[in-house]
mmCIF file of C-alpha atoms in Angstrom:
data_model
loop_
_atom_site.group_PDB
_atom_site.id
_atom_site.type_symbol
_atom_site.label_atom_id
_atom_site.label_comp_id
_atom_site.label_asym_id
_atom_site.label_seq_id
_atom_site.Cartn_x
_atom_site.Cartn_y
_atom_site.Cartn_z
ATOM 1 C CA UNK A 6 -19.532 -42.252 -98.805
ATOM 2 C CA UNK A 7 -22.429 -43.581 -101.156
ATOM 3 C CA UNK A 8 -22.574 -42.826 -104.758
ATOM 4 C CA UNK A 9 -25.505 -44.109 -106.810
ATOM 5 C CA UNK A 10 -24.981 -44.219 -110.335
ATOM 6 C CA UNK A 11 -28.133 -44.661 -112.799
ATOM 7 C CA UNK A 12 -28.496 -44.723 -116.580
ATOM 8 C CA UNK A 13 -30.247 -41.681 -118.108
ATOM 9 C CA UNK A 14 -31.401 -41.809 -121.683
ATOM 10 C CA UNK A 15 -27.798 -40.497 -123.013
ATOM 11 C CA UNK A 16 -25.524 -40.086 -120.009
ATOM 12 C CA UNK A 17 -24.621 -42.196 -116.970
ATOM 13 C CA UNK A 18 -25.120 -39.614 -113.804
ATOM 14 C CA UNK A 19 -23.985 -39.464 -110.837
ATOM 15 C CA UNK A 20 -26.253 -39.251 -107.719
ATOM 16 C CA UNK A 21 -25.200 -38.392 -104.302
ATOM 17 C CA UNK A 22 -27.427 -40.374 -102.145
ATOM 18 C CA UNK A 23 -28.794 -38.137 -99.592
ATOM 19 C CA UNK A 24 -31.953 -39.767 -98.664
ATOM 20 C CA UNK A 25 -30.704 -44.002 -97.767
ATOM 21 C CA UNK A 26 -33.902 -44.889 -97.349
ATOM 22 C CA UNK A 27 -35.048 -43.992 -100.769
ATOM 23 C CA UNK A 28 -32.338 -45.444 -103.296
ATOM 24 C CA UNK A 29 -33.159 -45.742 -106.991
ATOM 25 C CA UNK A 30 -34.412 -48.908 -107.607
ATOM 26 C CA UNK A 31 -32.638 -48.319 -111.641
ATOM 27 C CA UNK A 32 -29.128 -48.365 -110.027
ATOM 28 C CA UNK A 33 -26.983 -50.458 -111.781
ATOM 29 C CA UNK A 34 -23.661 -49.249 -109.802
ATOM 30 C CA UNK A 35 -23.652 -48.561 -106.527
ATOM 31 C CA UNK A 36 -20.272 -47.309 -104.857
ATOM 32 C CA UNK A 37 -19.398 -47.595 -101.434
ATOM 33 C CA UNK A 38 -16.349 -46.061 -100.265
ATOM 34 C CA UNK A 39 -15.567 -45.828 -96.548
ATOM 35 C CA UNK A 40 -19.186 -46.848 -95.824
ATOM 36 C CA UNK A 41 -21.134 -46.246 -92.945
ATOM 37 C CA UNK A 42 -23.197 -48.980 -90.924
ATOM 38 C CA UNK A 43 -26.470 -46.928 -92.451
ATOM 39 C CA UNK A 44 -25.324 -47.116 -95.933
ATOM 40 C CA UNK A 45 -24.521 -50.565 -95.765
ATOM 41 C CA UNK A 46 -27.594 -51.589 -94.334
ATOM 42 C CA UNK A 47 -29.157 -48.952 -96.951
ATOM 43 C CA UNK A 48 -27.124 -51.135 -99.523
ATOM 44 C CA UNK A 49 -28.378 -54.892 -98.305
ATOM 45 C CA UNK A 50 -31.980 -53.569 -98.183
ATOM 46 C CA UNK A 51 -31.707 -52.426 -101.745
ATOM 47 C CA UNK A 52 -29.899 -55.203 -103.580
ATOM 48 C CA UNK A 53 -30.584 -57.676 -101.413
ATOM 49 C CA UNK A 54 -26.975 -59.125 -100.382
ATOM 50 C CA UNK A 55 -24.588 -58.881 -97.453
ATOM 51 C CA UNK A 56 -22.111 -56.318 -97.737
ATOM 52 C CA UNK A 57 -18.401 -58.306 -96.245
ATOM 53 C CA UNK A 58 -16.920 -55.445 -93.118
ATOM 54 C CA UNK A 59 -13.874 -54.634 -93.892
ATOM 55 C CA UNK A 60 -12.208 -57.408 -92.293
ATOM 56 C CA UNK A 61 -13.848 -60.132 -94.592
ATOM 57 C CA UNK A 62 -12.366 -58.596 -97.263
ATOM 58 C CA UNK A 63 -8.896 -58.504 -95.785
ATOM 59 C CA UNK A 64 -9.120 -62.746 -95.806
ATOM 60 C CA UNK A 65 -6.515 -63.957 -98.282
ATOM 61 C CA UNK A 66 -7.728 -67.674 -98.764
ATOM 62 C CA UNK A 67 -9.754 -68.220 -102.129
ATOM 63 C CA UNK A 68 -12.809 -69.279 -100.348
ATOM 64 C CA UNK A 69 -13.168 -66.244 -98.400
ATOM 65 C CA UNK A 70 -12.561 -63.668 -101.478
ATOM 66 C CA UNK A 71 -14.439 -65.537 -104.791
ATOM 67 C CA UNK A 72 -17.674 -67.444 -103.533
ATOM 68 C CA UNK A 73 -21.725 -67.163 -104.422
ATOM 69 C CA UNK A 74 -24.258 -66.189 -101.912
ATOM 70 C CA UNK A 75 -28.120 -66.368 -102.656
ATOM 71 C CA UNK A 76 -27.482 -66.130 -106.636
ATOM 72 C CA UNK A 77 -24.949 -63.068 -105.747
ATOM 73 C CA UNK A 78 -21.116 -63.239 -106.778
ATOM 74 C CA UNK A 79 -18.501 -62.119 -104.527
ATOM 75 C CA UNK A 80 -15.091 -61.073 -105.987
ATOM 76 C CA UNK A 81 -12.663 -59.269 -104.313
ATOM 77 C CA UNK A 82 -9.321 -58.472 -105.872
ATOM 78 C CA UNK A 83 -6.161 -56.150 -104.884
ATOM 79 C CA UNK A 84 -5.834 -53.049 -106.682
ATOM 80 C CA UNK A 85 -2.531 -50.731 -106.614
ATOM 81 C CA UNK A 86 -3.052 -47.268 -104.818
ATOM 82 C CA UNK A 87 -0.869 -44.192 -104.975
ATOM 83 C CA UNK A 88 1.277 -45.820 -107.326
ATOM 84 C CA UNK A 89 2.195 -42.402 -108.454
ATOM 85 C CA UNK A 90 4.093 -41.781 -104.902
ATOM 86 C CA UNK A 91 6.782 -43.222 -103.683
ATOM 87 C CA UNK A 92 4.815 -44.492 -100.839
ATOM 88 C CA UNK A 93 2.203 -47.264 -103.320
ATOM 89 C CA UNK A 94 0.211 -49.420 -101.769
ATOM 90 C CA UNK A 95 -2.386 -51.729 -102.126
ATOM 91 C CA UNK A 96 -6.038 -52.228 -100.801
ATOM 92 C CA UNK A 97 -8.815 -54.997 -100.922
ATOM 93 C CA UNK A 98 -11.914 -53.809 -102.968
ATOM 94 C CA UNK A 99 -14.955 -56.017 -103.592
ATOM 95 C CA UNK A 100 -17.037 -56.630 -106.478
ATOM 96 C CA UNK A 101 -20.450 -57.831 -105.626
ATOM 97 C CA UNK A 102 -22.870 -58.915 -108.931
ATOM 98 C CA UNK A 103 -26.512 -59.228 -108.268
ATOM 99 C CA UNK A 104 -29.845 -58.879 -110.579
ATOM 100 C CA UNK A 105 -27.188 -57.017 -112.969
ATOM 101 C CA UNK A 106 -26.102 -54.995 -110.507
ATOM 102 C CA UNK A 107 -22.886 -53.771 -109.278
ATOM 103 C CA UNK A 108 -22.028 -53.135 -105.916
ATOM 104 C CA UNK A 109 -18.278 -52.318 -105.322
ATOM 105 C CA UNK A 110 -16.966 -51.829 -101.646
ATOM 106 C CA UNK A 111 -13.713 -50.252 -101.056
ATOM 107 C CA UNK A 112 -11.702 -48.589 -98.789
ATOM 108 C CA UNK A 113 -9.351 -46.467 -100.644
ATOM 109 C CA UNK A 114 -9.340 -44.455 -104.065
ATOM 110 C CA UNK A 115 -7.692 -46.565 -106.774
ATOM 111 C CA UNK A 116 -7.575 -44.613 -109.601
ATOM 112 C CA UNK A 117 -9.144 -46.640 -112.192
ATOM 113 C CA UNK A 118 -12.636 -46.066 -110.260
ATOM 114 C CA UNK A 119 -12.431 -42.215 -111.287
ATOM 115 C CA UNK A 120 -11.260 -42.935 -114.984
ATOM 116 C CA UNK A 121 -14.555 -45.356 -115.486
ATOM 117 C CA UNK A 122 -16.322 -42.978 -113.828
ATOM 118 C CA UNK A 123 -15.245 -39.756 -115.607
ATOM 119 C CA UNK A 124 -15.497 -42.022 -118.849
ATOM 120 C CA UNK A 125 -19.183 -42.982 -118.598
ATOM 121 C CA UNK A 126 -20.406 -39.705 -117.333
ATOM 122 C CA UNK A 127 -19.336 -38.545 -120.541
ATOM 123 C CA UNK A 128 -20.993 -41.087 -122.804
ATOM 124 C CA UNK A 129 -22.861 -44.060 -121.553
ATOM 125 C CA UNK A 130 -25.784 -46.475 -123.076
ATOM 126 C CA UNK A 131 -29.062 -46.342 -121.380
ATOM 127 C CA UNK A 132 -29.046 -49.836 -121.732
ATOM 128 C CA UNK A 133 -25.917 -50.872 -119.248
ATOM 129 C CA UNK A 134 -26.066 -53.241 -116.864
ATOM 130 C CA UNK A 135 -23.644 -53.948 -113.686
ATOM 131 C CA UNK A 136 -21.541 -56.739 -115.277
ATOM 132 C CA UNK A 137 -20.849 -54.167 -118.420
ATOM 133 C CA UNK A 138 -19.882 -51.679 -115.774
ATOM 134 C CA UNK A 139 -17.449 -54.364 -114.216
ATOM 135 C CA UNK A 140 -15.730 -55.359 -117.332
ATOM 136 C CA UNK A 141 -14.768 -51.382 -117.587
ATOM 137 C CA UNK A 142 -13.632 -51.508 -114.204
ATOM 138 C CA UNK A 143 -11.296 -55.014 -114.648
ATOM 139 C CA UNK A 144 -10.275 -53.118 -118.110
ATOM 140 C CA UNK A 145 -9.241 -49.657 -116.692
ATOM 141 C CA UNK A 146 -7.619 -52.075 -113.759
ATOM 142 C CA UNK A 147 -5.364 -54.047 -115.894
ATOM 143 C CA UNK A 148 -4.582 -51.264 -118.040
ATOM 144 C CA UNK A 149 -3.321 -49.331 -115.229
ATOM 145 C CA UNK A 150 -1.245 -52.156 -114.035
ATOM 146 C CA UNK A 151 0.172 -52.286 -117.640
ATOM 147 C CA UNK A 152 0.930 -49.215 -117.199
ATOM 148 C CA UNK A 153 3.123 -48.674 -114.448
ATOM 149 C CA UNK A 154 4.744 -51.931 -115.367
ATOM 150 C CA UNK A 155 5.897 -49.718 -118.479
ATOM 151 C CA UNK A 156 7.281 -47.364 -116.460
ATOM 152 C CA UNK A 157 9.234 -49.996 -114.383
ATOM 153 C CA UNK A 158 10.661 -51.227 -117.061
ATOM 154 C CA UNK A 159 11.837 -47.648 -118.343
ATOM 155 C CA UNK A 160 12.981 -46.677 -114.845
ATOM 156 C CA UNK A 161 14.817 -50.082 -114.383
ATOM 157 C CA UNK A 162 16.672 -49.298 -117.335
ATOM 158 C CA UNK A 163 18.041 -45.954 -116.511
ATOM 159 C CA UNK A 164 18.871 -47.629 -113.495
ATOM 160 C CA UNK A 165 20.674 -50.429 -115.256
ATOM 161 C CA UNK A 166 22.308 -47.509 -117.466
ATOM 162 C CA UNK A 167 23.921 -45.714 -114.384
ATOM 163 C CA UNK A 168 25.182 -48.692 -113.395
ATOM 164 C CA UNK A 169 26.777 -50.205 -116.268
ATOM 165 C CA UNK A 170 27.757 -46.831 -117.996
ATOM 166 C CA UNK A 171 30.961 -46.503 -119.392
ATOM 167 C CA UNK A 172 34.110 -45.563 -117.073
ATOM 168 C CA UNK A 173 34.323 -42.298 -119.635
ATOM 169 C CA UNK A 174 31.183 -40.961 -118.725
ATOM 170 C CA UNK A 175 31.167 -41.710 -115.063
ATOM 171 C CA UNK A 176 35.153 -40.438 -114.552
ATOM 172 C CA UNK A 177 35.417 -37.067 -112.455
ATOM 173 C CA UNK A 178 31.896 -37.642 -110.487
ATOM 174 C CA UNK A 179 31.236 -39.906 -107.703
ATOM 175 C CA UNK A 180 28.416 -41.671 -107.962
ATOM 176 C CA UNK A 181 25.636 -41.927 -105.591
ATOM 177 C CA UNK A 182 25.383 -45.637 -105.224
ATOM 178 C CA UNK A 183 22.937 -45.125 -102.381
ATOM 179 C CA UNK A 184 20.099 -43.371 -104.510
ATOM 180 C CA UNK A 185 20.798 -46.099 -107.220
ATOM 181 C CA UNK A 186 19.918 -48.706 -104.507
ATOM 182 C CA UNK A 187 16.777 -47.056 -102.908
ATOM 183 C CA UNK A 188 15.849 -46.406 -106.621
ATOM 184 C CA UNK A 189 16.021 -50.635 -106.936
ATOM 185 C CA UNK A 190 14.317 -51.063 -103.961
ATOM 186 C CA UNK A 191 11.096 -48.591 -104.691
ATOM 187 C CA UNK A 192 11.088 -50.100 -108.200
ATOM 188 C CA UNK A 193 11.436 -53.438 -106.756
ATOM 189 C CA UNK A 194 8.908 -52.793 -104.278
ATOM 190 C CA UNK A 195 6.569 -51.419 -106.874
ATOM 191 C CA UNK A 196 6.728 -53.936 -108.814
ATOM 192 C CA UNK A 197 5.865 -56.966 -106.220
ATOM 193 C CA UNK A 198 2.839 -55.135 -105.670
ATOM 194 C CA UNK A 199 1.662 -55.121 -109.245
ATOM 195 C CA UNK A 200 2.535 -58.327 -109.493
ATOM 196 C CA UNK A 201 0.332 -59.164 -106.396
ATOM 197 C CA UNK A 202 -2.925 -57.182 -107.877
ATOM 198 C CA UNK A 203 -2.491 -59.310 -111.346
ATOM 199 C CA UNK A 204 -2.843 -62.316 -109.705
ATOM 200 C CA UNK A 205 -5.223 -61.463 -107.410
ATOM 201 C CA UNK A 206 -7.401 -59.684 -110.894
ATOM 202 C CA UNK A 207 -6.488 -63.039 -112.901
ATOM 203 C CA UNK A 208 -7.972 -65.370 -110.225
ATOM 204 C CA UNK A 209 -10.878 -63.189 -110.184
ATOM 205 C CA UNK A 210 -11.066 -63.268 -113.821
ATOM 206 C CA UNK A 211 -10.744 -67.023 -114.089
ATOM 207 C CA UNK A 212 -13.484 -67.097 -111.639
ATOM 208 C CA UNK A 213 -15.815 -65.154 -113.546
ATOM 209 C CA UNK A 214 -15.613 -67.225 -116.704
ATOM 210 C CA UNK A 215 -16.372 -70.001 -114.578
ATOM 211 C CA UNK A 216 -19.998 -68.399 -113.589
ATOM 212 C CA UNK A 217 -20.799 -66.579 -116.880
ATOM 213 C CA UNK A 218 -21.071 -69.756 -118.545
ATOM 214 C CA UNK A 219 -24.498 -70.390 -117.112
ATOM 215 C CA UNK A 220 -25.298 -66.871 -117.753
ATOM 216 C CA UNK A 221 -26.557 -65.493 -120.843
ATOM 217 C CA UNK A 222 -23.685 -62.577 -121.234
ATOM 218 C CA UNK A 223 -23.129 -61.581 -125.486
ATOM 219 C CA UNK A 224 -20.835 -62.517 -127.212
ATOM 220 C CA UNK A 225 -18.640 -59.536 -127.109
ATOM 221 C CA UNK A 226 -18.362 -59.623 -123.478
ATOM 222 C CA UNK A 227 -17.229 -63.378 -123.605
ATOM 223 C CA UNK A 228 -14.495 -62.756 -126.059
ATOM 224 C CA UNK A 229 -13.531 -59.324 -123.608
ATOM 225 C CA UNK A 230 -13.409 -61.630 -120.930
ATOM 226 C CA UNK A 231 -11.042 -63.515 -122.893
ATOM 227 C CA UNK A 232 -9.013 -61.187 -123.651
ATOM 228 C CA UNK A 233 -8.727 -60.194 -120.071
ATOM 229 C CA UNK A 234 -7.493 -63.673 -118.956
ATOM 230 C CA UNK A 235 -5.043 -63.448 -121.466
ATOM 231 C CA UNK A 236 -4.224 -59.656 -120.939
ATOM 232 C CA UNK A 237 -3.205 -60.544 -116.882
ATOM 233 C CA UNK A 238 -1.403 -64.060 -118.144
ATOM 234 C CA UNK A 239 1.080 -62.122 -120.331
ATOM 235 C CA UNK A 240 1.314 -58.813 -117.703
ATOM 236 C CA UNK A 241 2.015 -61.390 -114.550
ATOM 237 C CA UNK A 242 4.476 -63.095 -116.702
ATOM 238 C CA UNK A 243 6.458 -59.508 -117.569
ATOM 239 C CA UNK A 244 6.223 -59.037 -113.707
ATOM 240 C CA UNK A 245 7.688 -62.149 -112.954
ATOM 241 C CA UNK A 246 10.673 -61.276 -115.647
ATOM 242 C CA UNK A 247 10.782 -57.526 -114.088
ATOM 243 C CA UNK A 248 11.380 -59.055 -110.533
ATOM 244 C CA UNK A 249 14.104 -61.042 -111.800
ATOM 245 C CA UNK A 250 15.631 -58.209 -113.493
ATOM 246 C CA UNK A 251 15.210 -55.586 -110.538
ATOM 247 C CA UNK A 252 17.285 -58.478 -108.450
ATOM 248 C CA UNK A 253 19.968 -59.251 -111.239
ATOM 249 C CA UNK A 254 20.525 -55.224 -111.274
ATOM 250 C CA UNK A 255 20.232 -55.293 -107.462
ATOM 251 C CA UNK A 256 23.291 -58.081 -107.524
ATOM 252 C CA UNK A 257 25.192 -56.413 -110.376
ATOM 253 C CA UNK A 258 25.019 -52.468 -107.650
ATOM 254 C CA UNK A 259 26.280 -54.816 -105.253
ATOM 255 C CA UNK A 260 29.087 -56.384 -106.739
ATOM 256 C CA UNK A 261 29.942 -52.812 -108.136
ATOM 257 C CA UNK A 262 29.989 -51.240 -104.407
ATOM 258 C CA UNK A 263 31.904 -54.336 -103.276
ATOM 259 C CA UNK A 264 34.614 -53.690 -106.434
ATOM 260 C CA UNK A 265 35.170 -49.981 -105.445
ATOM 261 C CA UNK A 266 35.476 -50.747 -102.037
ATOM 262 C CA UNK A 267 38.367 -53.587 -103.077
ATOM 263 C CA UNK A 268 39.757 -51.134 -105.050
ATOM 264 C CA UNK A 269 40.241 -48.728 -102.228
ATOM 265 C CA UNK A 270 41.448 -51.325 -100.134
ATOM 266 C CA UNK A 271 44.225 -51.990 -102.613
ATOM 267 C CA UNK A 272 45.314 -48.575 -103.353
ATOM 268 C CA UNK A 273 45.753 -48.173 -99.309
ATOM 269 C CA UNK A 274 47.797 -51.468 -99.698
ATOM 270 C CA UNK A 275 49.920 -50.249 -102.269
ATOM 271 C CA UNK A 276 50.693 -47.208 -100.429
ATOM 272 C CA UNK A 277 51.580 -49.113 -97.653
ATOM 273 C CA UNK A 278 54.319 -51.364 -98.997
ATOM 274 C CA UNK A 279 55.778 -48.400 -101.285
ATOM 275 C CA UNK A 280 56.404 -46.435 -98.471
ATOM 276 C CA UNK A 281 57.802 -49.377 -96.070
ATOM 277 C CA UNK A 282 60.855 -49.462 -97.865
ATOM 278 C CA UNK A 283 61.951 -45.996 -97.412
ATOM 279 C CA UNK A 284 60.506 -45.922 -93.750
ATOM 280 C CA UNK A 285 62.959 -48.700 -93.541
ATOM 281 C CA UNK A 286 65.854 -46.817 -94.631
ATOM 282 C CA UNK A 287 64.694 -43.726 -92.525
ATOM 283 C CA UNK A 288 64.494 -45.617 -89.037
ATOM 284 C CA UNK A 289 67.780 -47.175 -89.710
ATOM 285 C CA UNK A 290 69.574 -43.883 -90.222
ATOM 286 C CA UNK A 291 67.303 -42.425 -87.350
ATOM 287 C CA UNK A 292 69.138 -44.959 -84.878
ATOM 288 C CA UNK A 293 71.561 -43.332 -82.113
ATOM 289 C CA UNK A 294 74.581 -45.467 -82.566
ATOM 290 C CA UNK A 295 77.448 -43.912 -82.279
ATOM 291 C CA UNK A 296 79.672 -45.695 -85.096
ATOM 292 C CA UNK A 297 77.670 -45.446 -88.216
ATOM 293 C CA UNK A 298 79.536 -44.118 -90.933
ATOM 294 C CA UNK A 299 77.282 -42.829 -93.203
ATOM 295 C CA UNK A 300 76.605 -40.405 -90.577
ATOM 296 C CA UNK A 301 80.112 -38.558 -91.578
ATOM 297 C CA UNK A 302 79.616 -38.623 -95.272
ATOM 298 C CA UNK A 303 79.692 -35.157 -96.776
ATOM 299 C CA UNK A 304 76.837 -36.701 -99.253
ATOM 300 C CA UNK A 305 75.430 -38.895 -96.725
ATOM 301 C CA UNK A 306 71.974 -36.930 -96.331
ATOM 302 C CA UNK A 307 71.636 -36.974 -100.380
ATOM 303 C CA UNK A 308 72.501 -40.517 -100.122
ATOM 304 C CA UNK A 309 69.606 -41.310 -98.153
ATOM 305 C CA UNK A 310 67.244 -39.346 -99.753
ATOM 306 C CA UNK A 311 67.908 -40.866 -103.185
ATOM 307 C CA UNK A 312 68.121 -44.468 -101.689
ATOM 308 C CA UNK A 313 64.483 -44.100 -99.796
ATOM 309 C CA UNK A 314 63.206 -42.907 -103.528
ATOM 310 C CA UNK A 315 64.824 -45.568 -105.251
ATOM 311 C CA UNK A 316 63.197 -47.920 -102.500
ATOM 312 C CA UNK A 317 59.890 -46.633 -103.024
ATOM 313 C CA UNK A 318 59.864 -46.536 -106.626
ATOM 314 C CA UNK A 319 60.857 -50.595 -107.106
ATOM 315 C CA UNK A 320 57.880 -51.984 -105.638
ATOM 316 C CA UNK A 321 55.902 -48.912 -107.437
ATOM 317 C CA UNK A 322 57.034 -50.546 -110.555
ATOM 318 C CA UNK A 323 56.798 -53.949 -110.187
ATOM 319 C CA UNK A 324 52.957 -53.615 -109.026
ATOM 320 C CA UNK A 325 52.682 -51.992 -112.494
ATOM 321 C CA UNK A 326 54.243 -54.380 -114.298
ATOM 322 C CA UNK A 327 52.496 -57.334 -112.702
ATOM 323 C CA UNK A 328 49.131 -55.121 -113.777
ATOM 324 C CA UNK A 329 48.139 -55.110 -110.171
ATOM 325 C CA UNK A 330 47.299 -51.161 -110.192
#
């Protein structure tokens, strides 16, 4: 799919482009999602660039993802996708800068594409140009990242909370350790991937304040820029400090499982040596010997009972008093 978008006098509209062969030549986005060989040839003829296949943009080495190509700029970056599931994922999407031009190339629906879209249908200067268009984009991108790095951090602390709640609130339920720990692992999972679209977004960043300073951008877009390398610094560094906290709370559910299951083991334990005293006393008195007088007491069934209670309450005792229950 092709979208065209070009500046009216008050509104930025979108264009459906029907006829490839006759593009506006006042396009100063042009989307590509999914694109066809016809609209990428459509694309090159307009512009004048190569648009990477999908494989080029999959490359992962520097080189391959930030570079200049007959006075064009190539950027691609990693951008979350259906972060709202609890399948995310993310997907390569190219930014391609040319004559003040934008021409983005993607292969998914992040959804900071349809928030700068919605946003400059509604009100958009006559006067924008493809790099203004891009610094909404990188904006809407790293606020969304900020975003669900909030909610991380809000979701890692209920998680933390029904793990360290008091024994109070958790006595007469059993908890469900095994949603806790797929909870840890989506969050954790979640949270590498943010991680990995910052740094791909700062590097692409970094990159473009390299190459604007041999073009004549304003002022205000400078200091934005600015702003933006900053922005990604201080979100990459709360991912970093979420990551460690997701596997601190991972280790702290795991030595919790591993202290329920020890106390289990010991209760079994204690059962077993309270009752092997009176199961003692039982299989001695069960013997078929014929002299054994006990056997002829008038009390010599109470006699037995008491002693195998008497037997199993001693070691009962002394666990308490050693605190070992």
């Amino acid at each position: 799919m092709l979208s065209v978008f070009v500046p009216s006098d008050f509104s930025l509209k979108k264009a459906a482009a029907t006829d490839l062969g006759a593009l506006p030549e006042g396009a100063v986005w042009v989307d590509l999602v999914n694109p066809t060989v016809e609209e990428d040839r459509a694309v090159e003829k307009l512009a004048g660039i190569a648009v990477p296949t999908r494989e080029d943009m999959q490359e992962i080495e520097i080189s391959s993802r930030l570079y200049i190509e007959n006075s064009a700029r190539y950027m691609t970056a990693t951008l979350m996708c259906q972060s709202d599931t609890d399948m995310p994922r993310t997907t390569a999407v190219t930014f391609i800068l040319t004559s003040h031009r934008l021409v983005t190339v993607r292969y998914d629906l992040p959804k900071p594409f349809a928030l700068v879209e919605n946003k400059l249908a509604r009100a958009c200067s006559p006067s924008i140009t493809g790099e203004q268009v891009l610094m909404e984009l990188l904006d809407a991108v790293i606020d969304r990242c900020a975003d669900l790095l909030e909610r991380c951090g809000a979701d890692i602390d209920q998680v933390s909370h029904d793990i360290f709640e008091p024994e109070s609130e958790r006595h007469g339920h059993a908890k469900q350790y095994s949603q806790i720990l797929i909870a840890i692992g989506r969050k954790g999972d979640l949270t590498s991937k943010v991680r990995e679209s910052l740094v791909s977004i700062g590097r692409l960043v970094t990159f473009l304040s390299a190459i604007v300073e041999g073009v004549k951008w304003s002022k205000d877009m400078r200091e934005q820029l600015k702003t933006m390398q900053r922005d990604v610094a201080s979100l990459t560094d709360h991912a970093s400090y979420l990551s460690n906290k997701i596997t601190f709370v991972l280790d702290a559910m795991l030595g919790v499982v591993n202290l329920e299951q020890n106390n289990i083991i010991k209760l079994f334990s204690v059962m077993a040596v309270v009752l092997m005293p009176p199961t003692l006393i039982a299989s001695i008195y069960g013997m078929n010997f014929k002299i054994m007088p006990e056997l002829e007491w008038t009390h010599g069934y109470p006699y037995a009972l008491v002693l195998m209670l008497v037997a199993a309450i001693v070691p009962y005792w002394i666990f308490k008093w050693k605190k070992w229950l």
